Coordinates of C-alpha atoms and ligand atoms in Angstrom, one line a residue:
M255 CA -14.2 41.9 78.3
G256 CA -14.2 43.2 82.0
D257 CA -15.3 40.8 84.9
L258 CA -18.8 42.1 86.1
Q259 CA -19.0 40.1 89.4
D260 CA -15.9 42.0 90.8
R261 CA -17.6 45.2 90.3
D262 CA -20.8 44.4 92.3
S263 CA -19.9 46.2 95.5
L264 CA -18.4 49.2 93.6
R265 CA -21.7 49.6 91.7
D266 CA -23.8 49.5 94.9
K267 CA -21.6 52.1 96.4
I268 CA -21.8 54.4 93.4
I269 CA -25.6 54.4 93.3
G270 CA -25.9 54.6 97.1
L271 CA -27.3 51.1 97.7
G272 CA -24.3 49.7 99.7
E273 CA -24.9 47.1 102.4
N274 CA -25.1 49.8 105.0
S275 CA -27.3 52.2 103.1
A276 CA -30.5 53.3 104.8
R277 CA -32.1 53.8 101.4
K278 CA -31.6 50.2 100.4
S279 CA -35.0 49.0 101.5
Y280 CA -36.6 51.9 99.6
Y281 CA -35.5 51.0 96.3
P282 CA -35.9 47.2 95.9
E283 CA -37.5 47.7 92.4
L284 CA -34.5 49.7 91.2
Q285 CA -32.1 47.1 92.5
K286 CA -34.1 44.4 90.7
K287 CA -33.9 46.3 87.5
I288 CA -30.2 46.9 87.8
K289 CA -29.7 43.2 88.5
E290 CA -31.6 42.3 85.4
L291 CA -29.6 44.7 83.3
E292 CA -26.4 43.3 84.8
E293 CA -27.5 39.7 84.0
R294 CA -28.4 40.8 80.4
E295 CA -25.0 42.4 80.1
Q296 CA -23.3 39.3 81.4
S297 CA -25.2 37.0 78.9
L298 CA -24.2 39.5 76.2
Y299 CA -20.6 39.1 77.2
D300 CA -21.0 35.3 77.3
L301 CA -22.5 35.4 73.9
I302 CA -19.6 37.5 72.5
N303 CA -17.2 35.2 74.2
N304 CA -18.8 32.1 72.7
I305 CA -18.7 33.5 69.2
F306 CA -16.3 31.3 67.2
D307 CA -14.9 34.4 65.3
A308 CA -12.3 36.5 67.0
I309 CA -13.5 40.0 68.1
I310 CA -10.8 42.6 68.7
I311 CA -11.5 46.1 69.9
H312 CA -8.7 48.5 69.2
D313 CA -8.1 52.2 69.1
E314 CA -6.9 54.2 66.1
E315 CA -3.3 53.6 67.1
G316 CA -3.7 49.8 66.9
T317 CA -3.6 49.3 70.7
V318 CA -5.8 46.4 71.5
L319 CA -8.4 47.3 74.1
A320 CA -10.5 44.1 74.4
V321 CA -10.8 40.7 72.9
N322 CA -13.2 37.8 73.2
E323 CA -12.5 34.1 74.0
G324 CA -12.7 33.3 70.2
M325 CA -9.7 35.6 69.7
L326 CA -7.7 33.8 72.3
A327 CA -8.3 30.5 70.7
M328 CA -7.7 31.8 67.2
Y329 CA -4.4 33.6 68.0
R330 CA -3.3 30.9 70.5
M331 CA -3.2 33.3 73.5
P332 CA -3.2 31.9 77.0
D333 CA -5.4 34.7 78.5
K334 CA -6.8 38.1 77.8
E335 CA -4.0 40.0 79.7
T336 CA -1.4 38.5 77.4
A337 CA -3.6 39.2 74.3
L338 CA -3.8 42.9 75.3
Q339 CA -0.1 43.3 75.4
Y340 CA 0.2 43.1 71.6
T341 CA -0.9 45.7 69.0
I342 CA -2.7 45.2 65.7
M343 CA 0.7 45.5 64.0
D344 CA 1.8 42.5 66.0
Y345 CA -1.3 40.6 65.0
S346 CA -0.6 41.3 61.3
F347 CA 1.7 39.2 59.2
G348 CA 4.3 41.0 57.1
Y349 CA 2.4 44.3 56.4
E350 CA 4.1 47.7 56.3
P351 CA 2.7 50.1 59.0
D352 CA 1.5 52.4 56.3
V353 CA -0.7 49.7 54.9
V354 CA -2.2 49.0 58.3
K355 CA -2.8 52.7 59.0
E356 CA -4.5 53.1 55.6
V357 CA -7.0 50.3 56.6
F358 CA -7.6 52.1 60.0
K359 CA -8.2 55.4 58.2
K360 CA -10.7 53.9 55.8
T361 CA -12.6 52.2 58.6
L362 CA -12.6 55.3 60.8
G363 CA -13.9 57.2 57.8
G364 CA -17.2 55.6 58.7
K365 CA -17.6 52.9 56.1
P366 CA -17.5 49.3 57.4
Q367 CA -14.6 47.4 55.7
I368 CA -14.5 43.8 54.8
F369 CA -11.1 42.5 53.6
E370 CA -8.8 39.5 53.6
W371 CA -5.8 39.8 55.9
R372 CA -2.9 37.6 56.8
A373 CA -3.1 37.4 60.5
R374 CA -0.1 36.6 62.8
R375 CA 0.1 34.7 66.1
P376 CA 2.7 36.7 67.9
L377 CA 3.6 33.8 70.4
D378 CA 4.8 31.3 67.8
N379 CA 5.0 33.6 64.8
S380 CA 2.7 31.4 62.8
S381 CA 0.1 32.9 60.5
F382 CA -3.2 32.2 58.9
E383 CA -5.5 33.7 56.3
S384 CA -8.4 35.6 57.7
E385 CA -11.4 37.6 56.6
V386 CA -11.8 40.8 58.7
S387 CA -14.9 43.0 59.0
A388 CA -14.1 46.2 60.7
R389 CA -16.4 49.0 61.7
T390 CA -16.1 52.0 64.1
A391 CA -17.9 52.1 67.4
T392 CA -17.8 54.1 70.7
W393 CA -16.6 51.9 73.5
Q394 CA -16.2 53.2 77.0
G395 CA -16.5 56.7 75.6
K396 CA -13.8 56.2 73.1
K397 CA -13.9 55.9 69.3
V398 CA -12.7 52.4 68.6
I399 CA -12.6 49.9 65.8
I400 CA -14.3 46.6 66.3
A401 CA -12.7 44.0 64.1
T402 CA -14.3 40.6 63.6
V403 CA -11.7 38.1 62.4
R404 CA -12.7 34.8 60.8
D405 CA -10.1 32.2 60.1
I406 CA -10.6 31.3 56.4
T407 CA -7.6 28.9 56.0
E408 CA -9.9 26.0 55.5
R409 CA -12.2 27.9 53.1
L410 CA -9.1 29.0 51.1
Q411 CA -7.8 25.5 51.1
T412 CA -11.1 24.2 49.8
Q413 CA -11.1 27.1 47.2
L414 CA -7.6 26.2 46.2
K415 CA -8.5 22.6 45.9
L416 CA -11.5 23.6 43.8
I417 CA -9.4 25.7 41.6
E418 CA -6.9 22.9 41.3
R419 CA -9.7 20.5 40.5
E420 CA -11.1 22.9 38.0
Q421 CA -7.7 23.3 36.4
Q422 CA -7.3 19.5 36.3
L423 CA -10.8 19.2 34.8
E424 CA -9.8 21.9 32.2
C425 CA -6.6 20.0 31.4
Q426 CA -8.6 16.7 31.2
N427 CA -11.1 18.5 29.0
E428 CA -8.3 19.8 26.8
E429 CA -6.8 16.3 26.6
L430 CA -10.2 14.9 25.8
I431 CA -10.7 17.5 23.1
S432 CA -7.3 16.8 21.6
L433 CA -8.0 13.0 21.9
N434 CA -11.2 13.6 20.2
E435 CA -9.5 15.5 17.4
E436 CA -6.9 12.8 17.1
L437 CA -9.7 10.2 17.0
A438 CA -11.4 12.2 14.3
E439 CA -8.2 12.4 12.3
Q440 CA -7.6 8.7 12.8
N441 CA -11.1 8.1 11.6
V442 CA -10.4 10.2 8.5
R443 CA -7.1 8.3 8.0
I444 CA -8.9 4.9 8.5
E445 CA -11.5 6.0 6.0
Q446 CA -8.8 7.0 3.5
F447 CA -7.0 3.8 4.2
N448 CA -10.2 1.9 3.7
E449 CA -10.7 3.7 0.4
Q450 CA -7.1 2.9 -0.7
L451 CA -7.7 -0.8 0.3
K452 CA -10.9 -0.8 -1.8
I453 CA -9.0 0.7 -4.7
A454 CA -6.1 -1.8 -4.2
N455 CA -8.6 -4.6 -3.9
N456 CA -10.3 -3.5 -7.1
K457 CA -6.9 -3.3 -8.8
A458 CA -6.0 -6.8 -7.5
V459 CA -9.2 -8.2 -8.9
E460 CA -8.7 -6.3 -12.1
S461 CA -5.0 -7.4 -12.3
D462 CA -6.1 -11.0 -11.7
R463 CA -8.6 -10.8 -14.5
L464 CA -6.0 -9.2 -16.7
K465 CA -3.4 -11.8 -15.9
T466 CA -5.9 -14.6 -16.6
A467 CA -6.7 -12.9 -19.9
F468 CA -3.0 -12.4 -20.5
L469 CA -2.2 -16.1 -19.9
A470 CA -4.9 -17.2 -22.3
N471 CA -3.7 -14.7 -24.8
M472 CA -0.1 -15.6 -24.2
S473 CA -0.7 -19.2 -24.7
H474 CA -2.3 -18.4 -28.0
E475 CA 0.6 -16.0 -28.9
I476 CA 3.2 -18.7 -28.2
R477 CA 1.3 -21.6 -29.7
T478 CA 0.6 -19.8 -33.0
P479 CA 4.3 -19.3 -34.0
L480 CA 5.3 -22.6 -32.5
N481 CA 2.7 -24.4 -34.6
G482 CA 4.1 -22.6 -37.6
I483 CA 7.6 -23.6 -36.8
L484 CA 6.8 -27.3 -35.9
G485 CA 4.3 -27.7 -38.8
F486 CA 6.6 -26.3 -41.5
T487 CA 9.7 -28.0 -40.1
S488 CA 7.9 -31.3 -40.4
L489 CA 7.1 -30.4 -44.0
L490 CA 10.7 -29.6 -44.9
P491 CA 11.8 -33.1 -45.9
E492 CA 8.9 -33.3 -48.4
A493 CA 9.9 -30.0 -49.9
R494 CA 13.4 -31.1 -50.6
N495 CA 12.7 -31.5 -54.4
S496 CA 11.1 -28.0 -54.8
D497 CA 13.3 -25.0 -54.2
E498 CA 10.3 -22.8 -54.2
A499 CA 8.4 -24.7 -51.5
F500 CA 11.5 -25.1 -49.5
E501 CA 12.3 -21.4 -49.5
K502 CA 8.6 -20.6 -48.6
Y503 CA 8.6 -23.0 -45.7
I504 CA 12.0 -21.7 -44.4
S505 CA 10.6 -18.1 -44.7
I506 CA 7.5 -19.1 -42.7
I507 CA 9.7 -20.8 -40.1
Q508 CA 11.8 -17.6 -39.8
T509 CA 8.8 -15.4 -39.5
C510 CA 7.3 -17.5 -36.8
S511 CA 10.7 -17.7 -34.9
N512 CA 11.0 -13.9 -35.0
Q513 CA 7.5 -13.6 -33.6
L514 CA 8.4 -15.9 -30.8
L515 CA 11.6 -14.1 -30.2
T516 CA 9.8 -10.7 -30.0
L517 CA 7.4 -12.1 -27.5
I518 CA 10.1 -13.5 -25.3
D519 CA 12.1 -10.3 -25.6
D520 CA 8.9 -8.4 -24.5
I521 CA 8.4 -10.6 -21.5
I522 CA 12.1 -10.4 -20.5
D523 CA 12.0 -6.6 -20.9
L524 CA 8.9 -6.4 -18.7
S525 CA 10.5 -8.5 -16.0
K526 CA 13.6 -6.5 -16.1
I527 CA 11.7 -3.2 -15.8
E528 CA 9.6 -4.5 -13.0
A529 CA 12.7 -5.8 -11.2
G530 CA 14.4 -2.5 -11.7
M531 CA 17.2 -4.2 -13.6
M532 CA 16.8 -2.4 -17.0
N533 CA 20.1 -0.9 -17.9
F534 CA 20.6 1.9 -20.4
N535 CA 23.6 2.6 -22.5
P536 CA 23.2 6.1 -23.7
Q537 CA 25.4 7.4 -26.5
L538 CA 25.4 10.3 -28.8
L539 CA 23.1 9.6 -31.7
N540 CA 22.5 11.6 -34.8
I541 CA 18.7 11.8 -35.0
N542 CA 18.4 12.1 -38.8
N543 CA 20.7 9.2 -39.5
F544 CA 18.7 7.1 -37.1
M545 CA 15.4 8.1 -38.6
Q546 CA 16.6 7.3 -42.1
Q547 CA 17.8 3.8 -41.1
L548 CA 14.3 3.2 -39.5
C549 CA 12.7 4.5 -42.7
A550 CA 14.8 2.2 -44.9
Y551 CA 14.0 -0.8 -42.8
Y552 CA 10.2 -0.1 -42.6
K553 CA 10.0 0.7 -46.3
S554 CA 11.2 -2.8 -47.0
T555 CA 8.5 -4.4 -44.7
P556 CA 5.0 -5.1 -46.0
S557 CA 2.4 -2.5 -45.1
K558 CA -1.0 -1.7 -46.5
A559 CA -0.5 2.0 -45.8
E560 CA 2.1 4.3 -47.4
L561 CA 5.0 5.0 -45.1
I562 CA 6.3 8.6 -44.8
C563 CA 9.4 9.6 -42.9
D564 CA 9.2 13.3 -42.0
I565 CA 12.7 14.7 -41.2
E566 CA 14.1 18.1 -41.7
S567 CA 17.5 18.3 -43.4
R568 CA 18.4 21.5 -41.4
N569 CA 18.6 19.1 -38.4
D570 CA 21.2 16.9 -40.1
E571 CA 23.8 17.6 -37.5
L572 CA 21.5 17.2 -34.5
T573 CA 22.6 14.6 -31.9
I574 CA 21.0 13.5 -28.7
F575 CA 22.4 11.5 -25.9
V576 CA 20.2 8.4 -25.8
D577 CA 20.2 4.6 -25.7
Q578 CA 19.5 4.0 -29.4
E579 CA 18.5 0.4 -29.0
R580 CA 15.8 1.4 -26.5
L581 CA 14.7 4.3 -28.8
R582 CA 14.5 1.8 -31.7
Q583 CA 12.5 -0.5 -29.5
V584 CA 9.9 2.2 -28.9
F585 CA 9.7 3.1 -32.6
N586 CA 9.4 -0.6 -33.6
N587 CA 6.5 -1.0 -31.2
L588 CA 4.7 2.1 -32.4
L589 CA 5.4 1.5 -36.1
N590 CA 4.4 -2.2 -35.9
N591 CA 1.2 -1.2 -34.2
A592 CA 0.5 1.5 -36.8
I593 CA 1.1 -1.1 -39.6
K594 CA -1.1 -3.6 -37.8
F595 CA -4.0 -1.3 -37.2
T596 CA -4.0 0.6 -40.5
S597 CA -5.4 -1.0 -43.6
S598 CA -5.2 2.0 -45.9
G599 CA -4.0 5.6 -46.0
K600 CA -0.6 6.5 -44.6
I601 CA 1.7 6.2 -41.7
T602 CA 3.9 9.2 -41.0
F603 CA 6.6 9.4 -38.4
G604 CA 9.1 12.1 -37.5
Y605 CA 10.0 14.5 -34.8
H606 CA 10.0 18.2 -33.7
I607 CA 12.2 20.0 -31.3
K608 CA 10.1 21.5 -28.5
N609 CA 11.2 23.0 -25.1
Q610 CA 14.5 21.2 -24.7
E611 CA 12.9 17.9 -25.8
V612 CA 12.7 15.9 -28.9
E613 CA 9.0 15.1 -29.5
F614 CA 8.8 12.1 -31.8
Y615 CA 5.5 11.0 -33.3
V616 CA 4.0 8.1 -35.2
S617 CA 0.7 8.9 -36.9
D618 CA -1.6 6.6 -38.8
T619 CA -4.9 6.6 -40.6
G620 CA -6.0 3.3 -39.0
I621 CA -8.9 2.1 -36.8
G622 CA -8.3 4.8 -34.1
I623 CA -8.9 4.4 -30.4
A624 CA -12.0 5.4 -28.4
P625 CA -11.4 8.2 -25.9
E626 CA -12.1 5.9 -22.9
N627 CA -9.2 3.6 -24.0
T628 CA -6.5 6.2 -24.7
E629 CA -5.0 5.9 -21.2
I630 CA -5.5 2.3 -20.4
I631 CA -3.8 1.0 -23.5
F632 CA -0.5 2.0 -21.8
E633 CA -1.1 -0.4 -18.9
H634 CA 0.2 -4.0 -18.9
F635 CA -1.8 -6.5 -20.9
R636 CA -4.3 -4.0 -22.0
Q637 CA -5.9 -4.3 -25.4
V638 CA -8.9 -2.6 -26.8
D639 CA -9.9 -5.8 -28.7
V640 CA -10.2 -8.8 -26.4
G641 CA -11.9 -12.2 -26.4
F642 CA -12.3 -15.0 -28.9
T643 CA -13.4 -12.7 -31.6
K644 CA -10.1 -10.8 -31.4
K645 CA -9.1 -9.6 -34.8
Y646 CA -5.6 -8.3 -34.2
R647 CA -2.7 -10.3 -32.8
G648 CA -0.7 -9.0 -29.8
T649 CA -0.1 -9.4 -26.1
G650 CA -0.9 -5.9 -24.8
L651 CA 2.7 -5.5 -23.6
G652 CA 4.2 -3.2 -26.2
L653 CA 2.9 0.1 -25.1
A654 CA 3.4 -0.7 -21.4
I655 CA 7.1 -1.4 -22.2
C656 CA 7.4 1.8 -24.3
K657 CA 5.9 3.9 -21.5
A658 CA 8.2 2.3 -18.8
L659 CA 11.3 2.7 -21.0
L660 CA 10.5 6.3 -21.9
E661 CA 9.9 7.2 -18.3
L662 CA 13.2 5.6 -17.3
M663 CA 14.8 7.7 -20.0
G664 CA 13.2 10.9 -18.7
G665 CA 10.5 11.2 -21.3
R666 CA 6.8 10.4 -21.6
I667 CA 4.3 9.0 -24.1
W668 CA 0.6 9.8 -25.0
V669 CA -1.8 9.3 -27.8
E670 CA -4.3 11.5 -29.6
S671 CA -6.8 9.5 -31.6
V672 CA -10.2 9.6 -33.3
L673 CA -12.1 6.4 -33.7
D674 CA -12.2 5.1 -37.3
K675 CA -9.9 8.1 -38.4
G676 CA -6.5 7.3 -37.0
S677 CA -4.1 7.8 -34.1
T678 CA -1.0 9.8 -33.4
F679 CA 1.3 8.5 -30.7
Y680 CA 3.7 11.1 -29.3
F681 CA 6.7 10.5 -27.1
T682 CA 9.5 12.7 -25.8
V683 CA 13.2 12.3 -25.1
P684 CA 15.2 15.0 -23.3
L685 CA 17.4 16.9 -25.7
S686 CA 21.1 17.6 -25.5
F687 CA 22.2 19.8 -28.4
E688 CA 25.6 18.5 -29.3
K689 CA 27.4 18.4 -32.7
E690 CA 28.2 15.0 -33.9
D691 CA 31.2 13.7 -32.1
A692 CA 34.1 12.0 -33.9
N693 CA 34.1 9.3 -31.3
V694 CA 30.5 8.2 -31.9
P695 CA 30.6 4.7 -33.2
E696 CA 29.1 4.4 -36.7
A697 CA 27.1 1.3 -35.8
N698 CA 25.7 0.5 -39.1
K699 CA 28.6 1.4 -41.4
A700 CA 28.5 -1.0 -44.4
F701 CA 30.4 -4.1 -43.7
S702 CA 32.5 -5.7 -46.3
V703 CA 33.1 -9.5 -46.0
E704 CA 36.3 -8.8 -47.9
A705 CA 37.7 -7.7 -44.5
L706 CA 37.6 -11.2 -43.3
K707 CA 39.4 -12.8 -46.2
G708 CA 42.2 -15.0 -45.0
K709 CA 41.6 -14.2 -41.4
T710 CA 41.7 -16.9 -38.7
I711 CA 38.6 -16.9 -36.5
L712 CA 38.4 -19.0 -33.4
V713 CA 34.8 -20.0 -32.5
A714 CA 34.5 -21.3 -28.9
E715 CA 31.0 -22.7 -28.8
D716 CA 29.7 -25.9 -27.2
E717 CA 26.4 -26.1 -29.0
E718 CA 26.9 -27.7 -32.4
F719 CA 23.9 -25.9 -34.1
N720 CA 25.1 -22.5 -33.0
Y721 CA 28.5 -23.2 -34.5
M722 CA 26.9 -24.4 -37.7
F723 CA 25.0 -21.2 -37.9
I724 CA 28.1 -19.0 -37.4
N725 CA 30.0 -21.2 -39.9
E726 CA 27.2 -20.6 -42.4
L727 CA 27.3 -16.9 -41.9
L728 CA 31.1 -16.6 -42.2
S729 CA 31.8 -19.2 -44.8
K730 CA 31.3 -16.8 -47.7
A731 CA 33.9 -14.5 -46.2
D732 CA 36.8 -16.9 -47.0
A733 CA 37.8 -16.8 -43.3
K734 CA 39.5 -19.8 -41.7
L735 CA 37.4 -21.0 -38.7
I736 CA 38.8 -23.0 -35.8
H737 CA 36.0 -24.6 -33.6
V738 CA 36.6 -25.5 -30.0
L739 CA 34.0 -26.8 -27.5
D740 CA 35.0 -25.2 -24.2
G741 CA 37.0 -22.3 -22.7
A742 CA 40.0 -24.3 -21.7
K743 CA 40.5 -25.5 -25.3
A744 CA 40.1 -21.9 -26.5
V745 CA 43.0 -20.9 -24.2
E746 CA 45.1 -23.8 -25.4
T747 CA 44.4 -23.1 -29.1
V748 CA 45.3 -19.4 -28.8
K749 CA 48.7 -20.5 -27.2
Q750 CA 49.4 -22.7 -30.2
N751 CA 48.1 -20.0 -32.7
P752 CA 48.9 -16.6 -31.4
S753 CA 48.3 -15.2 -34.8
I754 CA 44.5 -15.7 -34.5
D755 CA 42.7 -12.6 -35.8
L756 CA 39.4 -12.8 -33.9
I757 CA 37.7 -14.9 -31.2
L758 CA 33.9 -15.5 -31.0
M759 CA 33.6 -16.6 -27.4
D760 CA 30.4 -18.3 -26.0
I761 CA 30.0 -17.4 -22.4
K762 CA 28.3 -20.5 -21.0
M763 CA 30.6 -23.5 -21.8
P764 CA 31.7 -26.6 -19.9
V765 CA 35.2 -27.0 -18.3
M766 CA 35.9 -23.3 -18.4
N767 CA 33.4 -20.5 -19.1
G768 CA 34.0 -17.8 -21.7
I769 CA 34.6 -15.0 -19.2
D770 CA 37.5 -16.9 -17.5
A771 CA 38.9 -18.0 -20.8
T772 CA 38.8 -14.3 -22.1
R773 CA 40.6 -13.1 -19.0
I774 CA 43.4 -15.6 -19.4
I775 CA 43.8 -15.0 -23.1
K776 CA 43.7 -11.2 -22.8
K777 CA 46.5 -11.3 -20.2
T778 CA 49.0 -12.6 -22.7
Y779 CA 47.4 -11.6 -26.0
P780 CA 45.6 -8.3 -25.4
Q781 CA 45.7 -7.5 -29.1
I782 CA 43.4 -10.4 -30.2
P783 CA 39.8 -9.1 -30.4
V784 CA 37.2 -11.2 -28.5
I785 CA 33.5 -10.9 -29.1
A786 CA 31.4 -12.4 -26.3
V787 CA 28.3 -14.4 -27.4
T788 CA 25.7 -15.2 -24.8
A789 CA 22.2 -16.5 -24.4
Y790 CA 21.6 -14.8 -21.1
A791 CA 19.5 -11.8 -21.9
M792 CA 18.5 -11.4 -18.2
A793 CA 21.8 -11.0 -16.5
D794 CA 24.2 -8.2 -16.9
D795 CA 26.4 -10.3 -19.1
K796 CA 27.4 -7.5 -21.3
E797 CA 29.1 -5.6 -18.5
K798 CA 30.7 -8.8 -17.2
A799 CA 32.0 -9.7 -20.6
L800 CA 33.4 -6.2 -21.3
E801 CA 35.0 -6.2 -17.8
A802 CA 36.7 -9.5 -18.6
G803 CA 38.3 -7.7 -21.6
C804 CA 35.9 -8.6 -24.4
D805 CA 35.9 -6.0 -27.3
G806 CA 32.3 -6.7 -28.4
Y807 CA 29.1 -8.4 -27.3
L808 CA 26.5 -10.4 -29.2
A809 CA 23.2 -11.7 -27.7
K810 CA 21.8 -15.0 -29.0
P811 CA 20.1 -15.8 -31.2
I812 CA 22.7 -14.2 -33.4
N813 CA 21.5 -12.2 -36.3
K814 CA 23.6 -11.6 -39.4
A815 CA 23.7 -7.8 -39.3
A816 CA 24.6 -7.7 -35.6
L817 CA 27.4 -10.3 -36.1
F818 CA 28.9 -8.3 -38.9
A819 CA 28.5 -5.1 -37.1
A820 CA 30.4 -6.5 -34.1
I821 CA 33.2 -8.0 -36.2
N822 CA 33.4 -4.7 -38.1
Q823 CA 34.1 -2.8 -34.9
C824 CA 36.8 -5.2 -33.8
I825 CA 38.7 -5.9 -37.1
K826 CA 40.2 -2.7 -38.3
Ligands
LIG148 P1 -0.5 -5.3 -28.6 O1 -0.3 -4.4 -29.9 O2 0.5 -6.4 -28.5 O3 -1.9 -5.7 -28.4 P2 0.3 -2.8 -27.3 O4 0.6 -2.6 -25.9 O5 1.3 -2.4 -28.3 O6 -0.1 -4.3 -27.4 O7 -1.1 -2.1 -27.7 C1 -2.2 -2.2 -26.8 C2 -3.5 -1.9 -27.5 O8 -3.6 -0.5 -27.9 C3 -3.6 -2.7 -28.8 O9 -4.1 -4.0 -28.5 C4 -4.7 -1.8 -29.5 O10 -5.9 -2.1 -29.0 C5 -4.3 -0.4 -29.1 N1 -3.4 0.2 -30.1 C6 -2.1 0.4 -30.1 N2 -1.7 1.1 -31.1 C7 -2.7 1.3 -31.9 C8 -2.9 2.0 -33.1 N3 -1.9 2.6 -33.8 N4 -4.2 2.1 -33.6 C9 -5.2 1.6 -32.9 N5 -5.1 0.9 -31.7 C10 -3.9 0.8 -31.2

């Protein structure tokens, strides 16, 4: 703004009150008033100069006409003269002249304008954000724009910081929300896990209870046949004089032994299944032949109910690819149960072809099963009838084994039953429609002992009783038996008698085992058939024996039919 002190004398001259004016003394009042006005103007200027904001007065071309002290400080100008050398364009940072002119136009239109503007300090070319309020005014008789500029750098920075903080809070909020969701999910998972733990715990308690019941039951199941065997064996010497009593005792001992063997087989099967070691040997099997054999066998076993085998002759040529021993095992379990639980009426078994499956069934008119038990009887050790009052014998393993075997073979098993009316057990086996193959071994072809007449059979067996049993079975066949006690002797004997017709080779023997002995013999005499005989039902001895060159395989205890069937296959 202009310096008022310098203009004192000029003012006095203009109004005719100069030092030498004669009228000076006449107008002391006027002079006083003028002085007061001048002082007020001065304090107004002081006030304007002390305003912290910058005040810039410029014309419509942008030429700066006046500035206050605040402007000098804000725009880093040394003095007002310098400040007036620059135009509004110079004090604006990076705006096109058109944009600046547009703002002038709007302001000159009469409406005060408030806007944000990037201001420039022309001396060091630095810049800062400002808030400008511009309005028109008349100054020294000219239409001008008075712009009040406020540095809002700090305010913007604070705003920026606030926005950042807000964004951070938003992010944190989102994180918290997602954390919360995760926690909720984890909570659900923990609850599910807890639920599973509870179920597992209940199962463990139940399984513990079942195992205890099983052990008690098992002990009973083992002791009963053992008592029979031991009791009647001790009576044998007394029965020497009575053929009838002797045969009766022997028959009881055999029955008890078979019971024991079945139990042991079941336990071994279960362990094999649970250890994932159950192997299958599927072959093409003619279903009708198989069913007829089953029927023939069961017709000869005692049963209170009539046994009916339901097969259709139009399926006579139907074969399936299945492990027939496992299939027989399933049928044996179901038919033995049906016989056990049926005291009158009939037991029917047969099959139907349904949806690429063979659906076998065993139906009885026995005691039936209550609906709440039709599922659990397929679990290990489960029996409907438990406790000391138990009427029916059994271990509760049979159906669990059937279920596991069938599932491993790609089938399933279920029961439909009415209490006191009877039950029908159904099970399926995947079907492969194939005509009977010429290569299918006829496992149960009638065996003629004539075939062994005059043949030399080497029996490598270290256990005397086992040899005696084989000798007993083959003695009627007029075959010549040579007995050796270990694998090395077997090798030696074959060298001396290369015309031997058949070897029954025990696997576990002292000096040299049967597998090694077979390997050596087969190297020089591949034509001599060797049948492996082993007591290891657990291990994969069959595979090992066949791999060593054995032509057949027999599991101990040897049964007559199996022995003859194996020999039948080897001796042509
Ligand atoms: P086990 O016969 O040795 O007890 P299973 O697993 O074969 O064992 O059978 C389990 C239970 O299922 C039997 O104890 C019996 O309660 C019930 N069950 C099985 N088959 C029949 C059937 N045909 N009629 C009635 N109940 C049966």
